[in-house]
XYZ file of C-alpha atoms in Angstrom:
500
model
C -0.222 -63.886 -26.472
C -2.540 -61.539 -28.002
C -5.342 -63.009 -26.320
C -3.943 -62.122 -22.906
C -2.738 -58.523 -24.116
C -6.303 -57.644 -25.201
C -7.652 -57.636 -21.676
C -5.286 -55.497 -20.146
C -5.229 -53.199 -23.217
C -9.194 -52.975 -22.700
C -8.624 -52.233 -18.892
C -5.936 -49.363 -19.526
C -8.413 -47.655 -21.870
C -11.086 -48.178 -19.623
C -8.968 -46.217 -16.768
C -7.936 -43.919 -19.535
C -11.645 -43.126 -19.899
C -12.375 -42.647 -16.706
C -9.638 -40.203 -15.905
C -10.966 -38.128 -18.825
C -14.584 -38.254 -17.445
C -13.012 -37.435 -14.135
C -11.374 -34.320 -15.796
C -14.682 -33.186 -17.459
C -16.731 -33.872 -14.664
C -19.070 -36.334 -17.223
C -21.488 -37.998 -15.251
C -23.134 -39.848 -18.346
C -19.598 -41.016 -19.385
C -19.081 -42.134 -15.510
C -22.215 -44.285 -15.723
C -21.538 -46.129 -19.184
C -18.158 -47.176 -17.861
C -19.422 -48.471 -14.554
C -22.029 -50.381 -16.833
C -19.254 -51.597 -19.069
C -16.990 -52.286 -15.922
C -18.775 -52.437 -12.691
C -15.279 -53.338 -10.913
C -13.352 -50.852 -12.114
C -14.105 -48.377 -9.315
C -13.337 -51.438 -6.854
C -9.705 -51.400 -8.429
C -9.319 -48.180 -7.594
C -10.458 -48.250 -3.988
C -7.800 -51.089 -3.513
C -5.130 -48.367 -4.591
C -4.383 -49.343 -8.260
C -4.457 -45.739 -8.672
C -2.243 -42.884 -7.192
C -5.216 -40.399 -7.285
C -8.538 -41.410 -7.647
C -11.159 -40.016 -9.889
C -13.133 -38.644 -6.577
C -9.774 -36.659 -5.749
C -9.905 -35.403 -9.238
C -13.429 -34.277 -9.110
C -12.845 -32.442 -5.646
C -9.741 -30.677 -7.101
C -12.098 -29.528 -10.022
C -15.298 -28.894 -7.991
C -17.289 -31.621 -9.901
C -20.633 -31.618 -7.598
C -22.584 -34.323 -9.515
C -19.488 -36.624 -10.701
C -18.575 -36.598 -7.000
C -21.901 -37.621 -5.886
C -22.394 -40.386 -8.309
C -18.823 -41.571 -7.501
C -19.940 -41.937 -3.926
C -23.227 -43.328 -4.720
C -21.628 -46.070 -7.087
C -18.930 -46.826 -4.523
C -18.874 -45.113 -1.161
C -15.435 -46.488 0.158
C -13.630 -44.284 -2.582
C -14.425 -41.277 -0.016
C -11.618 -43.279 2.386
C -8.861 -43.454 -0.565
C -6.110 -41.368 0.087
C -3.356 -39.968 -2.758
C 0.446 -40.015 -2.601
C 0.412 -37.022 -0.132
C -1.742 -38.534 2.360
C -4.748 -36.456 1.580
C -8.519 -37.728 0.960
C -11.048 -36.314 -1.517
C -12.446 -34.295 1.393
C -8.536 -32.828 2.438
C -8.604 -31.084 -1.320
C -12.392 -30.402 -1.360
C -12.031 -28.129 2.213
C -8.885 -26.726 0.958
C -10.584 -25.567 -2.308
C -13.695 -24.315 -0.644
C -15.994 -26.678 -2.400
C -18.955 -26.582 -0.117
C -21.398 -28.954 -1.891
C -18.751 -31.654 -2.380
C -17.701 -31.363 1.102
C -21.243 -31.861 2.184
C -21.345 -35.074 0.039
C -18.419 -36.499 1.458
C -18.651 -36.229 5.328
C -22.570 -37.578 4.960
C -20.752 -40.402 3.146
C -18.137 -40.558 5.816
C -18.141 -38.563 8.753
C -15.118 -39.832 10.286
C -12.719 -38.262 7.558
C -12.967 -35.000 9.207
C -10.314 -36.299 11.456
C -8.281 -37.894 9.240
C -4.768 -36.323 9.005
C -2.539 -35.785 6.142
C 1.321 -36.241 5.799
C 1.781 -32.953 7.791
C -0.582 -33.847 10.223
C -3.562 -31.847 8.824
C -7.067 -32.988 8.998
C -9.517 -31.092 6.404
C -10.641 -28.580 8.932
C -7.117 -27.235 9.291
C -6.534 -26.715 5.838
C -10.187 -24.817 5.509
C -8.699 -22.596 8.342
C -5.368 -21.790 6.598
C -7.289 -21.158 3.167
C -9.924 -19.205 5.043
C -12.955 -21.360 3.630
C -15.476 -19.923 6.406
C -18.654 -22.143 4.829
C -16.264 -25.321 4.807
C -15.512 -24.624 8.611
C -19.155 -24.009 8.800
C -20.167 -27.269 7.759
C -16.879 -29.435 9.328
C -17.523 -28.023 12.640
C -21.192 -28.823 12.533
C -20.695 -32.401 11.765
C -17.775 -33.091 13.872
C -16.881 -30.161 16.351
C -14.077 -32.012 18.066
C -12.221 -31.478 14.274
C -11.355 -28.016 15.651
C -9.731 -28.906 18.735
C -7.225 -31.410 17.309
C -3.747 -30.010 17.680
C -1.318 -29.364 15.070
C 2.188 -30.246 15.027
C 4.761 -27.767 15.770
C 2.086 -25.319 14.950
C -0.135 -25.628 18.273
C -3.780 -25.122 17.373
C -6.098 -24.487 14.788
C -6.428 -20.969 15.940
C -2.845 -20.933 15.801
C -3.065 -21.676 11.747
C -5.627 -18.933 11.505
C -3.400 -16.261 12.972
C -0.232 -17.367 11.116
C -2.189 -17.353 7.719
C -3.944 -13.983 8.352
C -7.545 -15.403 8.211
C -9.686 -13.313 10.676
C -12.808 -14.248 9.632
C -12.119 -17.914 10.163
C -10.640 -17.103 13.458
C -13.583 -15.686 14.701
C -16.002 -18.582 13.649
C -13.609 -21.042 15.575
C -13.144 -19.323 18.563
C -16.936 -19.441 18.774
C -16.457 -23.436 18.379
C -13.839 -24.042 20.993
C -13.217 -23.818 24.799
C -11.585 -21.044 26.702
C -8.916 -23.363 27.633
C -8.396 -24.208 24.414
C -8.247 -20.479 23.197
C -5.491 -20.230 25.830
C -3.258 -22.951 24.446
C 0.105 -22.054 23.421
C 2.169 -23.212 20.579
C 5.449 -25.027 20.907
C 6.911 -22.101 22.153
C 4.409 -21.136 24.557
C 3.056 -18.250 22.297
C -0.631 -17.742 22.712
C -2.500 -16.858 19.444
C -2.158 -13.165 20.922
C 1.583 -13.631 21.107
C 1.454 -14.160 17.163
C -0.942 -11.712 16.287
C 1.061 -8.950 18.127
C 4.392 -10.242 16.504
C 2.924 -10.050 13.166
C 1.424 -6.593 13.675
C -2.198 -7.691 12.905
C -3.601 -4.744 14.555
C -7.657 -5.979 13.644
C -7.021 -9.273 15.146
C -5.406 -8.078 17.932
C -8.653 -5.732 18.512
C -10.655 -8.504 18.257
C -8.912 -11.075 20.710
C -8.988 -8.404 23.040
C -12.649 -7.226 22.508
C -13.985 -10.849 23.166
C -12.684 -11.145 26.663
C -11.341 -14.779 26.009
C -7.659 -13.913 26.092
C -5.628 -14.056 28.806
C -3.342 -10.623 27.784
C -0.597 -11.167 30.421
C -0.093 -14.895 29.385
C 3.755 -15.390 29.321
C 5.379 -17.507 26.594
C 8.631 -19.982 26.911
C 10.821 -16.806 26.439
C 9.190 -15.337 29.640
C 7.331 -12.402 27.370
C 3.895 -11.198 27.391
C 1.933 -9.556 24.410
C 3.489 -6.160 25.277
C 6.841 -7.718 25.635
C 6.513 -9.172 22.115
C 5.754 -5.787 20.943
C 8.469 -3.866 22.520
C 11.157 -6.558 21.048
C 9.561 -6.701 17.510
C 10.221 -4.225 14.805
C 9.208 -0.591 14.664
C 6.313 -0.075 12.725
C 3.380 2.418 12.407
C 1.080 0.452 14.130
C 2.739 0.052 17.289
C 1.107 2.977 18.807
C -2.582 1.471 18.007
C -1.724 -1.956 18.831
C 0.076 -0.814 22.271
C -3.160 1.474 23.350
C -5.762 -1.479 22.454
C -3.333 -3.904 24.687
C -3.163 -1.325 27.655
C -6.904 -0.508 27.572
C -7.233 -4.826 28.300
C -4.876 -4.145 31.188
C -1.557 -5.233 29.537
C 1.734 -5.170 31.398
C 5.178 -6.423 30.792
C 6.288 -9.765 32.433
C 8.719 -7.343 34.536
C 5.845 -5.581 35.612
C 3.603 -8.503 36.892
C 3.036 -8.973 40.632
C 4.402 -12.687 41.781
C 0.767 -13.192 42.877
C -0.590 -12.468 39.517
C 1.707 -15.131 37.832
C -0.254 -18.092 39.928
C -3.669 -16.159 39.218
C -3.248 -14.956 35.796
C -7.056 -14.118 35.782
C -6.671 -10.969 37.810
C -5.704 -8.683 35.235
C -4.527 -5.111 36.669
C -5.820 -2.154 34.748
C -2.644 -0.134 33.863
C -2.423 3.132 32.062
C 1.058 4.543 31.328
C 2.317 7.816 31.078
C 4.623 6.992 28.524
C 3.365 3.863 26.591
C 5.257 0.345 27.496
C 5.748 -0.550 24.134
C 7.988 2.508 23.512
C 10.706 1.296 25.258
C 10.115 2.494 28.866
C 7.672 1.105 31.110
C 9.127 2.022 34.430
C 6.643 4.953 34.630
C 3.337 3.547 35.326
C 0.329 4.336 37.297
C -2.612 1.935 38.393
C -6.153 3.115 37.661
C -7.820 2.336 41.154
C -10.991 2.346 39.615
C -10.221 -0.023 37.158
C -10.631 2.444 34.310
C -8.274 4.132 31.645
C -6.700 7.668 31.640
C -8.387 9.064 28.410
C -6.277 11.746 27.969
C -3.231 9.568 27.735
C -4.859 7.381 25.129
C -6.020 10.374 23.123
C -2.408 11.791 22.916
C -1.260 8.255 21.977
C -3.792 7.870 18.696
C -2.982 11.724 18.292
C 0.744 10.716 18.056
C -0.235 7.720 15.648
C -1.946 9.603 13.064
C 0.460 12.381 13.359
C 3.429 10.026 12.679
C 1.452 8.295 9.618
C 0.783 11.541 7.904
C 4.283 12.771 8.409
C 5.811 9.643 6.924
C 3.386 9.994 3.757
C 3.884 13.493 3.357
C 7.808 13.168 3.725
C 7.962 10.491 1.266
C 6.087 12.203 -1.309
C 8.178 15.463 -0.765
C 11.427 13.443 -1.104
C 9.993 11.880 -4.289
C 9.101 15.168 -5.769
C 12.517 16.777 -5.062
C 14.583 14.094 -6.223
C 12.709 14.183 -9.530
C 13.058 18.149 -9.636
C 17.173 17.651 -8.893
C 17.659 15.021 -11.628
C 15.136 16.419 -14.047
C 15.402 20.123 -14.141
C 13.085 22.566 -15.849
C 13.844 22.613 -19.412
C 15.573 18.974 -19.182
C 19.279 18.479 -19.615
C 21.310 18.935 -22.914
C 21.413 16.094 -25.153
C 24.873 16.163 -26.651
C 28.238 18.293 -26.388
C 28.172 21.494 -27.610
C 30.012 21.573 -31.401
C 32.970 23.110 -29.993
C 33.216 21.481 -26.437
C 36.882 20.392 -25.355
C 37.251 17.982 -22.437
C 38.857 19.969 -19.465
C 40.745 16.794 -18.275
C 42.851 17.082 -21.881
C 42.494 20.939 -22.346
C 42.644 22.264 -18.960
C 39.858 24.512 -19.178
C 36.574 24.786 -21.397
C 36.469 26.995 -24.337
C 34.215 29.786 -25.670
C 32.072 29.177 -28.659
C 33.212 31.187 -31.836
C 29.197 31.254 -32.921
C 28.260 34.804 -32.961
C 24.736 33.578 -31.245
C 26.497 32.012 -28.570
C 29.711 34.067 -27.992
C 31.106 34.937 -24.826
C 28.804 31.879 -23.325
C 30.492 28.676 -21.835
C 29.969 25.742 -23.692
C 28.065 22.956 -22.410
C 28.241 19.251 -22.353
C 25.628 16.525 -22.420
C 23.468 15.698 -19.235
C 23.794 19.580 -17.895
C 20.971 21.182 -17.159
C 19.526 23.613 -19.832
C 17.954 26.344 -17.150
C 21.458 26.816 -15.581
C 22.752 28.511 -19.178
C 19.430 30.281 -19.483
C 19.183 31.500 -16.038
C 22.891 31.181 -14.710
C 22.331 33.970 -12.043
C 18.912 32.786 -10.405
C 19.728 28.796 -10.817
C 21.325 28.625 -7.672
C 18.481 29.794 -5.809
C 16.584 26.559 -7.628
C 19.124 24.314 -6.256
C 19.324 25.976 -2.591
C 15.143 25.423 -2.069
C 15.411 21.878 -3.918
C 17.941 20.657 -1.570
C 16.399 22.106 1.076
C 13.256 20.274 0.738
C 14.932 17.122 0.060
C 17.015 16.929 2.963
C 14.274 18.361 5.337
C 12.168 15.275 4.041
C 14.805 12.811 4.401
C 15.743 13.978 7.793
C 12.089 13.506 8.936
C 11.842 9.822 7.587
C 15.138 9.002 9.037
C 13.833 10.519 12.621
C 10.508 8.468 12.113
C 12.127 5.312 10.936
C 14.775 5.248 13.550
C 12.778 4.183 16.394
C 13.132 7.051 18.558
C 10.481 7.449 21.635
C 8.714 10.421 20.266
C 6.210 10.242 23.233
C 5.594 13.893 23.293
C 3.763 16.223 21.084
C 6.601 18.559 21.029
C 8.825 16.476 19.008
C 5.693 16.201 16.564
C 5.398 19.574 16.419
C 9.000 20.118 15.330
C 8.923 17.808 12.790
C 5.740 19.272 11.336
C 7.662 22.669 11.240
C 10.358 20.948 9.406
C 7.718 19.432 6.923
C 6.588 23.347 6.472
C 9.657 24.154 5.404
C 9.828 21.390 2.992
C 6.514 22.145 1.477
C 7.553 25.815 1.117
C 10.969 24.827 -0.306
C 8.928 22.808 -2.991
C 6.694 25.623 -3.554
C 9.672 27.968 -4.502
C 10.980 25.406 -6.965
C 7.886 25.104 -8.441
C 7.438 28.432 -8.780
C 11.013 28.764 -10.533
C 10.309 25.893 -12.760
C 7.013 27.703 -13.850
C 8.779 30.603 -14.821
C 11.819 28.828 -16.426
C 9.429 26.831 -18.731
C 7.025 29.824 -20.017
C 7.790 31.502 -23.138
C 8.456 35.207 -22.612
C 5.577 36.496 -24.254
C 3.367 34.793 -21.844
C 5.124 36.185 -18.748
C 2.841 39.061 -18.091
C -0.360 36.444 -17.345
C 1.938 34.536 -15.375
C 2.867 37.521 -13.115
C -0.453 38.137 -12.543
C -0.874 34.640 -11.410
C 2.160 34.869 -9.192
C 0.812 37.976 -7.630
C -2.095 36.483 -6.145
C -0.470 32.954 -5.646
C 2.303 34.300 -3.525
C 0.575 36.361 -0.742
C -2.281 33.809 -0.514
C 0.304 31.181 0.154
C 2.070 33.263 3.041
C -1.303 34.160 4.142
C -2.139 30.672 4.803
C 1.463 30.041 6.301
C 1.007 32.993 8.551
C -2.243 32.024 10.032
C -1.017 28.478 10.525
C 2.089 29.851 12.432
C -0.417 32.097 14.315
C -2.912 29.689 15.316
C -0.142 27.157 16.416
C 1.750 29.885 18.692
C -1.713 30.887 20.276
C -2.101 27.316 20.851
C 1.084 26.621 22.142
C 0.923 29.964 24.241
C -2.623 28.463 25.759
C -1.214 25.516 27.031
C 1.835 26.953 28.365
C -0.535 29.270 30.268
C -2.857 26.858 31.433
C -0.120 24.321 32.665
C 1.653 26.832 34.600
C -1.991 28.114 35.987
C -2.153 24.626 37.228
C 1.071 24.448 39.133
C -0.025 27.716 40.817
C -2.772 26.244 41.845
C -1.193 23.458 43.140
C 1.551 25.181 44.892
C -1.217 27.444 46.341
C -3.020 24.521 47.500
C -0.069 22.645 49.324
C 0.795 26.028 51.300
C -2.525 26.605 52.217
C -2.898 22.894 53.692
C 0.377 23.401 55.367
C -0.854 26.791 57.512
C -3.918 24.743 57.940
C -1.836 21.993 59.915
C 0.119 24.591 61.628
C -3.311 26.181 62.944
C -4.250 22.770 64.235
C -0.975 22.063 65.717
C -0.661 25.322 67.483
């Protein structure tokens, strides 16, 4: 019995030594193990291990160890682990380019091998954004890039779903235009997915490439512009929408029937009110194939102002909230000694302390400044509340999804922000006065005498500047309408003269 168990024990010890050598990447130990038992690697190849030493080396990035294993037994490259992955799958996902080169040199056909999820090594490298690995796999087997992915579509869909723009750029150069146009199980192209996930840079790259059909329709009958209109509202909508319109994107309802049969014809459309804002019926087609610069500039201006207002309103709301719950001077930490609960005694009592006689008693959590400055504390509360409510109102309007498509609405929101900022400035001034000792009030007053006029001057200049600008815009529009009216009358008179 001992004679039979001794060889088994020796084999197990050799296997443990091999696993340890693989974990450490000890090439010298590997050579010694192979000299002691040349058949050990063959047993591994036949599947006595769930995970081969080559898998371990691929996971750990031990290039020399993996190279030595392939020299001793090239068939190890074809071994699969319990998840159906080869060593090439693991090295590609990890991004170990030298190991990938060794494996594809030994067995190039492994580039097409799929694991239990139906993914080949190139798919895994694309998901992880391993650009250098992708270059090597595409060089060895370009057809691996065009292998389909179950329920996902193509490797390009994988790149978009996992936000791998650089991998997408590389693979788009390696595949055909027909492959780029392919849809997933729901008919979505990569442009549909990029728009739905609000991937601004990806959308711009796809449109700049000139290889995308911007008006492709998915299984639900939506174009990319429809997907943008149906998706959640986001600050990036304007940027994406303008990029789509520049490329000639349309909603499905606006595509002529002739364009459904020949989608290579892309009309150039510019809308007075962008389609992605929920409108879409009022559009004009540029006969020159160009774009309306004024509309695009207005859209960019509105998007930038919207983002800026969102940030400023959020900051002001946070400041006003903190000023409300943490007033200058803090709050009383405990009730006054002679405090009586009004729920049990009916009214607050006054203190018998001669230093506080005549003053109302306080309770824990109340603002100290409300007792130190009882006559003016109400102005502090009003100013802080105005700032808080104005900021929250602006945020609510911006995230409500209402189509603010005109500059007038943005000017109104900006005016509300001016009110909020001015109120916060008053709150700050009151707080500084409240916490400044009386001995330093004179120097503080001198500072305020300078700061308040400067602030009022800045606000006055802004108000005057915008008033002049709005007046110029109004006069310009009025002048244009008068000119058009006069031109129409001249035309009518000319027609009447010709008829007479």
